[in-house]
Amino acid sequence: MSRYRVVLAVLVAVTFLAGLVTAVTPTTPSTPAASAATSRADAVRALLDRRARAVLDRDESAFTADLDPRADSGFRQRQRDLFRNLAAVPLAEGEYLAEWGSGAVVDL
């Protein structure tokens, strides 16, 4: 067997083995799925808390502070309209009920 064929065979074998090692190496997510879901729920809860406080305080800028400034202008206007409609209701307190994708209803 020529030297070229031996080198080629070794390179093919090394490449094959490297592919196997990569394919079977287990990967562990940086955060478990339950933890990520909890983080999302906490973020939603915090957002809704800020918005509820803004409605009770009649503070439109606080209500719209979490909106992406690059969001569609129509969406931003609908959010301002939503705030104005909610602020017109004489509320002393409020409550959110959220239905998550699992079907669970959570009192926020």
Tab-separated table of N, CA and C in Angstrom:
chain	number	residue	atom	x	y	z
A	1	MET	N	0.853	-1.162	0.000
A	1	MET	CA	0.000	0.000	0.000
A	1	MET	C	0.905	1.232	0.000
A	2	SER	N	0.541	2.212	-0.819
A	2	SER	CA	1.384	3.402	-0.910
A	2	SER	C	1.202	4.284	0.325
A	3	ARG	N	2.186	5.092	0.526
A	3	ARG	CA	2.163	6.000	1.683
A	3	ARG	C	0.951	6.933	1.606
A	4	TYR	N	0.620	7.379	0.421
A	4	TYR	CA	-0.524	8.270	0.208
A	4	TYR	C	-1.814	7.602	0.672
A	5	ARG	N	-2.008	6.344	0.326
A	5	ARG	CA	-3.225	5.628	0.708
A	5	ARG	C	-3.300	5.425	2.219
A	6	VAL	N	-2.173	5.178	2.862
A	6	VAL	CA	-2.153	5.003	4.317
A	6	VAL	C	-2.557	6.311	4.997
A	7	VAL	N	-1.974	7.418	4.549
A	7	VAL	CA	-2.301	8.726	5.126
A	7	VAL	C	-3.781	9.044	4.888
A	8	LEU	N	-4.269	8.753	3.685
A	8	LEU	CA	-5.670	8.999	3.371
A	8	LEU	C	-6.588	8.147	4.249
A	9	ALA	N	-6.241	6.882	4.442
A	9	ALA	CA	-7.042	5.987	5.282
A	9	ALA	C	-7.066	6.475	6.726
A	10	VAL	N	-5.923	6.937	7.228
A	10	VAL	CA	-5.848	7.457	8.599
A	10	VAL	C	-6.707	8.716	8.730
A	11	LEU	N	-6.632	9.614	7.759
A	11	LEU	CA	-7.435	10.840	7.806
A	11	LEU	C	-8.931	10.527	7.771
A	12	VAL	N	-9.328	9.579	6.933
A	12	VAL	CA	-10.736	9.190	6.870
A	12	VAL	C	-11.170	8.594	8.202
A	13	ALA	N	-10.340	7.741	8.794
A	13	ALA	CA	-10.674	7.111	10.074
A	13	ALA	C	-10.789	8.153	11.181
A	14	VAL	N	-9.855	9.095	11.226
A	14	VAL	CA	-9.880	10.143	12.251
A	14	VAL	C	-11.130	11.008	12.087
A	15	THR	N	-11.450	11.370	10.853
A	15	THR	CA	-12.644	12.171	10.600
A	15	THR	C	-13.903	11.424	11.030
A	16	PHE	N	-13.968	10.134	10.708
A	16	PHE	CA	-15.110	9.308	11.091
A	16	PHE	C	-15.243	9.236	12.610
A	17	LEU	N	-14.126	9.000	13.303
A	17	LEU	CA	-14.165	8.905	14.766
A	17	LEU	C	-14.540	10.243	15.406
A	18	ALA	N	-14.031	11.328	14.848
A	18	ALA	CA	-14.381	12.649	15.384
A	18	ALA	C	-15.884	12.896	15.235
A	19	GLY	N	-16.450	12.475	14.110
A	19	GLY	CA	-17.890	12.606	13.906
A	19	GLY	C	-18.681	11.778	14.892
A	20	LEU	N	-18.201	10.568	15.180
A	20	LEU	CA	-18.877	9.716	16.160
A	20	LEU	C	-18.850	10.335	17.546
A	21	VAL	N	-17.698	10.843	17.938
A	21	VAL	CA	-17.571	11.449	19.266
A	21	VAL	C	-18.505	12.642	19.385
A	22	THR	N	-18.562	13.454	18.346
A	22	THR	CA	-19.442	14.619	18.365
A	22	THR	C	-20.905	14.195	18.418
A	23	ALA	N	-21.258	13.156	17.679
A	23	ALA	CA	-22.650	12.717	17.619
A	23	ALA	C	-23.129	12.096	18.921
A	24	VAL	N	-22.248	11.436	19.667
A	24	VAL	CA	-22.692	10.748	20.879
A	24	VAL	C	-22.374	11.503	22.160
A	25	THR	N	-21.721	12.647	22.055
A	25	THR	CA	-21.434	13.431	23.250
A	25	THR	C	-22.732	14.051	23.743
A	26	PRO	N	-23.154	13.720	24.969
A	26	PRO	CA	-24.411	14.281	25.468
A	26	PRO	C	-24.263	15.772	25.741
A	27	THR	N	-25.305	16.485	25.433
A	27	THR	CA	-25.306	17.915	25.739
A	27	THR	C	-26.333	18.161	26.826
A	28	THR	N	-25.956	18.937	27.786
A	28	THR	CA	-26.838	19.270	28.888
A	28	THR	C	-27.278	20.710	28.704
A	29	PRO	N	-28.570	20.965	28.691
A	29	PRO	CA	-29.002	22.351	28.559
A	29	PRO	C	-28.498	23.183	29.731
A	30	SER	N	-28.224	24.456	29.448
A	30	SER	CA	-27.697	25.321	30.503
A	30	SER	C	-28.706	25.524	31.625
A	31	THR	N	-29.984	25.509	31.285
A	31	THR	CA	-31.019	25.577	32.318
A	31	THR	C	-32.052	24.505	32.034
A	32	PRO	N	-32.476	23.800	33.036
A	32	PRO	CA	-33.514	22.791	32.828
A	32	PRO	C	-34.797	23.433	32.320
A	33	ALA	N	-35.593	22.649	31.612
A	33	ALA	CA	-36.828	23.165	31.009
A	33	ALA	C	-37.769	23.749	32.059
A	34	ALA	N	-37.868	23.089	33.199
A	34	ALA	CA	-38.759	23.596	34.253
A	34	ALA	C	-38.291	24.959	34.739
A	35	SER	N	-36.984	25.122	34.858
A	35	SER	CA	-36.434	26.398	35.310
A	35	SER	C	-36.693	27.492	34.275
A	36	ALA	N	-36.554	27.150	32.995
A	36	ALA	CA	-36.810	28.127	31.937
A	36	ALA	C	-38.280	28.532	31.932
A	37	ALA	N	-39.176	27.562	32.130
A	37	ALA	CA	-40.609	27.875	32.173
A	37	ALA	C	-40.926	28.770	33.363
A	38	THR	N	-40.294	28.493	34.494
A	38	THR	CA	-40.495	29.322	35.681
A	38	THR	C	-39.988	30.734	35.423
A	39	SER	N	-38.842	30.851	34.771
A	39	SER	CA	-38.294	32.172	34.460
A	39	SER	C	-39.237	32.952	33.554
A	40	ARG	N	-39.807	32.269	32.549
A	40	ARG	CA	-40.760	32.942	31.659
A	40	ARG	C	-41.993	33.386	32.436
A	41	ALA	N	-42.507	32.500	33.279
A	41	ALA	CA	-43.695	32.845	34.074
A	41	ALA	C	-43.395	34.015	34.996
A	42	ASP	N	-42.220	34.023	35.602
A	42	ASP	CA	-41.832	35.136	36.475
A	42	ASP	C	-41.727	36.434	35.679
A	43	ALA	N	-41.187	36.359	34.469
A	43	ALA	CA	-41.054	37.554	33.631
A	43	ALA	C	-42.428	38.088	33.231
A	44	VAL	N	-43.341	37.186	32.884
A	44	VAL	CA	-44.702	37.607	32.526
A	44	VAL	C	-45.382	38.228	33.736
A	45	ARG	N	-45.235	37.591	34.876
A	45	ARG	CA	-45.839	38.107	36.113
A	45	ARG	C	-45.301	39.517	36.419
A	46	ALA	N	-43.998	39.705	36.280
A	46	ALA	CA	-43.403	41.021	36.553
A	46	ALA	C	-43.927	42.071	35.567
A	47	LEU	N	-44.042	41.689	34.300
A	47	LEU	CA	-44.573	42.606	33.291
A	47	LEU	C	-46.010	43.002	33.621
A	48	LEU	N	-46.828	42.014	33.951
A	48	LEU	CA	-48.226	42.309	34.281
A	48	LEU	C	-48.342	43.130	35.561
A	49	ASP	N	-47.476	42.866	36.522
A	49	ASP	CA	-47.470	43.680	37.751
A	49	ASP	C	-47.160	45.142	37.431
A	50	ARG	N	-46.149	45.366	36.563
A	50	ARG	CA	-45.788	46.742	36.194
A	50	ARG	C	-46.952	47.425	35.476
A	51	ARG	N	-47.596	46.690	34.576
A	51	ARG	CA	-48.699	47.277	33.820
A	51	ARG	C	-49.906	47.549	34.720
A	52	ALA	N	-50.185	46.632	35.636
A	52	ALA	CA	-51.305	46.845	36.568
A	52	ALA	C	-51.044	48.074	37.432
A	53	ARG	N	-49.819	48.203	37.928
A	53	ARG	CA	-49.463	49.363	38.749
A	53	ARG	C	-49.605	50.633	37.924
A	54	ALA	N	-49.193	50.593	36.656
A	54	ALA	CA	-49.298	51.769	35.790
A	54	ALA	C	-50.759	52.172	35.580
A	55	VAL	N	-51.648	51.191	35.415
A	55	VAL	CA	-53.076	51.502	35.247
A	55	VAL	C	-53.623	52.118	36.525
A	56	LEU	N	-53.319	51.502	37.666
A	56	LEU	CA	-53.818	52.037	38.941
A	56	LEU	C	-53.283	53.437	39.214
A	57	ASP	N	-52.031	53.701	38.794
A	57	ASP	CA	-51.415	55.020	38.987
A	57	ASP	C	-51.747	55.994	37.853
A	58	ARG	N	-52.463	55.507	36.832
A	58	ARG	CA	-52.794	56.312	35.649
A	58	ARG	C	-51.519	56.859	34.998
A	59	ASP	N	-50.502	55.990	34.846
A	59	ASP	CA	-49.184	56.373	34.324
A	59	ASP	C	-48.955	55.713	32.962
A	60	GLU	N	-49.324	56.424	31.902
A	60	GLU	CA	-49.221	55.870	30.547
A	60	GLU	C	-47.786	55.548	30.154
A	61	SER	N	-46.839	56.390	30.519
A	61	SER	CA	-45.450	56.117	30.132
A	61	SER	C	-44.927	54.846	30.802
A	62	ALA	N	-45.341	54.574	32.031
A	62	ALA	CA	-44.939	53.324	32.689
A	62	ALA	C	-45.607	52.131	32.010
A	63	PHE	N	-46.862	52.299	31.583
A	63	PHE	CA	-47.597	51.217	30.923
A	63	PHE	C	-46.935	50.829	29.605
A	64	THR	N	-46.441	51.812	28.873
A	64	THR	CA	-45.850	51.550	27.558
A	64	THR	C	-44.331	51.402	27.598
A	65	ALA	N	-43.737	51.482	28.777
A	65	ALA	CA	-42.273	51.434	28.884
A	65	ALA	C	-41.670	50.124	28.392
A	66	ASP	N	-42.391	49.023	28.499
A	66	ASP	CA	-41.854	47.727	28.075
A	66	ASP	C	-42.048	47.445	26.589
A	67	LEU	N	-42.717	48.321	25.881
A	67	LEU	CA	-42.929	48.104	24.451
A	67	LEU	C	-41.636	48.342	23.688
A	68	ASP	N	-41.410	47.511	22.688
A	68	ASP	CA	-40.241	47.671	21.827
A	68	ASP	C	-40.418	48.950	21.018
A	69	PRO	N	-39.462	49.873	21.097
A	69	PRO	CA	-39.602	51.123	20.343
A	69	PRO	C	-39.643	50.890	18.831
A	70	ARG	N	-39.162	49.726	18.384
A	70	ARG	CA	-39.180	49.418	16.948
A	70	ARG	C	-40.452	48.681	16.543
A	71	ALA	N	-41.359	48.456	17.491
A	71	ALA	CA	-42.608	47.746	17.185
A	71	ALA	C	-43.444	48.575	16.221
A	72	ASP	N	-44.314	47.889	15.523
A	72	ASP	CA	-45.227	48.525	14.586
A	72	ASP	C	-45.960	49.681	15.273
A	73	SER	N	-46.022	50.817	14.596
A	73	SER	CA	-46.648	51.997	15.210
A	73	SER	C	-48.126	51.753	15.508
A	74	GLY	N	-48.794	50.947	14.692
A	74	GLY	CA	-50.192	50.616	14.959
A	74	GLY	C	-50.344	49.831	16.251
A	75	PHE	N	-49.426	48.895	16.488
A	75	PHE	CA	-49.450	48.123	17.730
A	75	PHE	C	-49.227	49.036	18.922
A	76	ARG	N	-48.246	49.929	18.810
A	76	ARG	CA	-47.955	50.848	19.918
A	76	ARG	C	-49.176	51.740	20.195
A	77	GLN	N	-49.844	52.188	19.140
A	77	GLN	CA	-51.034	53.026	19.331
A	77	GLN	C	-52.150	52.231	20.000
A	78	ARG	N	-52.328	50.969	19.608
A	78	ARG	CA	-53.369	50.139	20.244
A	78	ARG	C	-53.066	49.925	21.724
A	79	GLN	N	-51.793	49.828	22.081
A	79	GLN	CA	-51.424	49.681	23.491
A	79	GLN	C	-51.729	50.967	24.266
A	80	ARG	N	-51.474	52.124	23.647
A	80	ARG	CA	-51.824	53.397	24.298
A	80	ARG	C	-53.340	53.519	24.445
A	81	ASP	N	-54.069	53.097	23.405
A	81	ASP	CA	-55.541	53.112	23.485
A	81	ASP	C	-56.025	52.176	24.586
A	82	LEU	N	-55.422	51.000	24.685
A	82	LEU	CA	-55.773	50.053	25.745
A	82	LEU	C	-55.564	50.698	27.108
A	83	PHE	N	-54.416	51.342	27.283
A	83	PHE	CA	-54.146	52.007	28.562
A	83	PHE	C	-55.217	53.057	28.857
A	84	ARG	N	-55.510	53.893	27.883
A	84	ARG	CA	-56.484	54.970	28.112
A	84	ARG	C	-57.860	54.410	28.458
A	85	ASN	N	-58.244	53.333	27.803
A	85	ASN	CA	-59.532	52.699	28.126
A	85	ASN	C	-59.523	52.119	29.533
A	86	LEU	N	-58.438	51.440	29.899
A	86	LEU	CA	-58.347	50.872	31.249
A	86	LEU	C	-58.273	51.969	32.307
A	87	ALA	N	-57.519	53.028	32.009
A	87	ALA	CA	-57.361	54.115	32.978
A	87	ALA	C	-58.676	54.856	33.202
A	88	ALA	N	-59.584	54.793	32.243
A	88	ALA	CA	-60.879	55.467	32.385
A	88	ALA	C	-61.815	54.717	33.335
A	89	VAL	N	-61.504	53.450	33.609
A	89	VAL	CA	-62.329	52.658	34.531
A	89	VAL	C	-61.881	52.973	35.953
A	90	PRO	N	-62.800	53.341	36.846
A	90	PRO	CA	-62.403	53.685	38.213
A	90	PRO	C	-62.049	52.432	39.027
A	91	LEU	N	-60.817	51.988	38.886
A	91	LEU	CA	-60.346	50.793	39.596
A	91	LEU	C	-59.602	51.174	40.867
A	92	ALA	N	-59.827	50.404	41.912
A	92	ALA	CA	-59.048	50.562	43.139
A	92	ALA	C	-58.039	49.426	43.259
A	93	GLU	N	-58.346	48.299	42.629
A	93	GLU	CA	-57.437	47.156	42.616
A	93	GLU	C	-57.753	46.329	41.382
A	94	GLY	N	-56.835	45.429	41.030
A	94	GLY	CA	-57.029	44.593	39.846
A	94	GLY	C	-56.433	43.221	40.040
A	95	GLU	N	-56.778	42.328	39.128
A	95	GLU	CA	-56.279	40.963	39.206
A	95	GLU	C	-56.194	40.407	37.791
A	96	TYR	N	-55.132	39.652	37.528
A	96	TYR	CA	-54.983	38.968	36.255
A	96	TYR	C	-55.147	37.476	36.476
A	97	LEU	N	-55.835	36.840	35.567
A	97	LEU	CA	-55.868	35.382	35.514
A	97	LEU	C	-55.247	35.009	34.175
A	98	ALA	N	-54.189	34.215	34.209
A	98	ALA	CA	-53.493	33.834	32.981
A	98	ALA	C	-53.678	32.351	32.725
A	99	GLU	N	-54.062	32.009	31.504
A	99	GLU	CA	-54.169	30.605	31.126
A	99	GLU	C	-52.940	30.267	30.294
A	100	TRP	N	-52.084	29.420	30.839
A	100	TRP	CA	-50.850	29.027	30.163
A	100	TRP	C	-51.153	27.953	29.134
A	101	GLY	N	-50.207	27.672	28.267
A	101	GLY	CA	-50.367	26.681	27.212
A	101	GLY	C	-50.766	25.312	27.720
A	102	SER	N	-50.415	24.990	28.948
A	102	SER	CA	-50.753	23.684	29.517
A	102	SER	C	-52.220	23.607	29.908
A	103	GLY	N	-52.918	24.732	29.851
A	103	GLY	CA	-54.311	24.764	30.262
A	103	GLY	C	-54.484	25.189	31.710
A	104	ALA	N	-53.373	25.334	32.432
A	104	ALA	CA	-53.442	25.743	33.834
A	104	ALA	C	-53.785	27.226	33.914
A	105	VAL	N	-54.657	27.577	34.812
A	105	VAL	CA	-55.017	28.975	35.041
A	105	VAL	C	-54.296	29.433	36.294
A	106	VAL	N	-53.571	30.536	36.167
A	106	VAL	CA	-52.770	31.046	37.272
A	106	VAL	C	-53.277	32.417	37.658
A	107	ASP	N	-53.513	32.623	38.928
A	107	ASP	CA	-53.923	33.921	39.455
A	107	ASP	C	-52.660	34.737	39.655
A	108	LEU	N	-52.555	35.846	38.931
A	108	LEU	CA	-51.342	36.669	39.022
A	108	LEU	C	-51.574	37.852	39.928
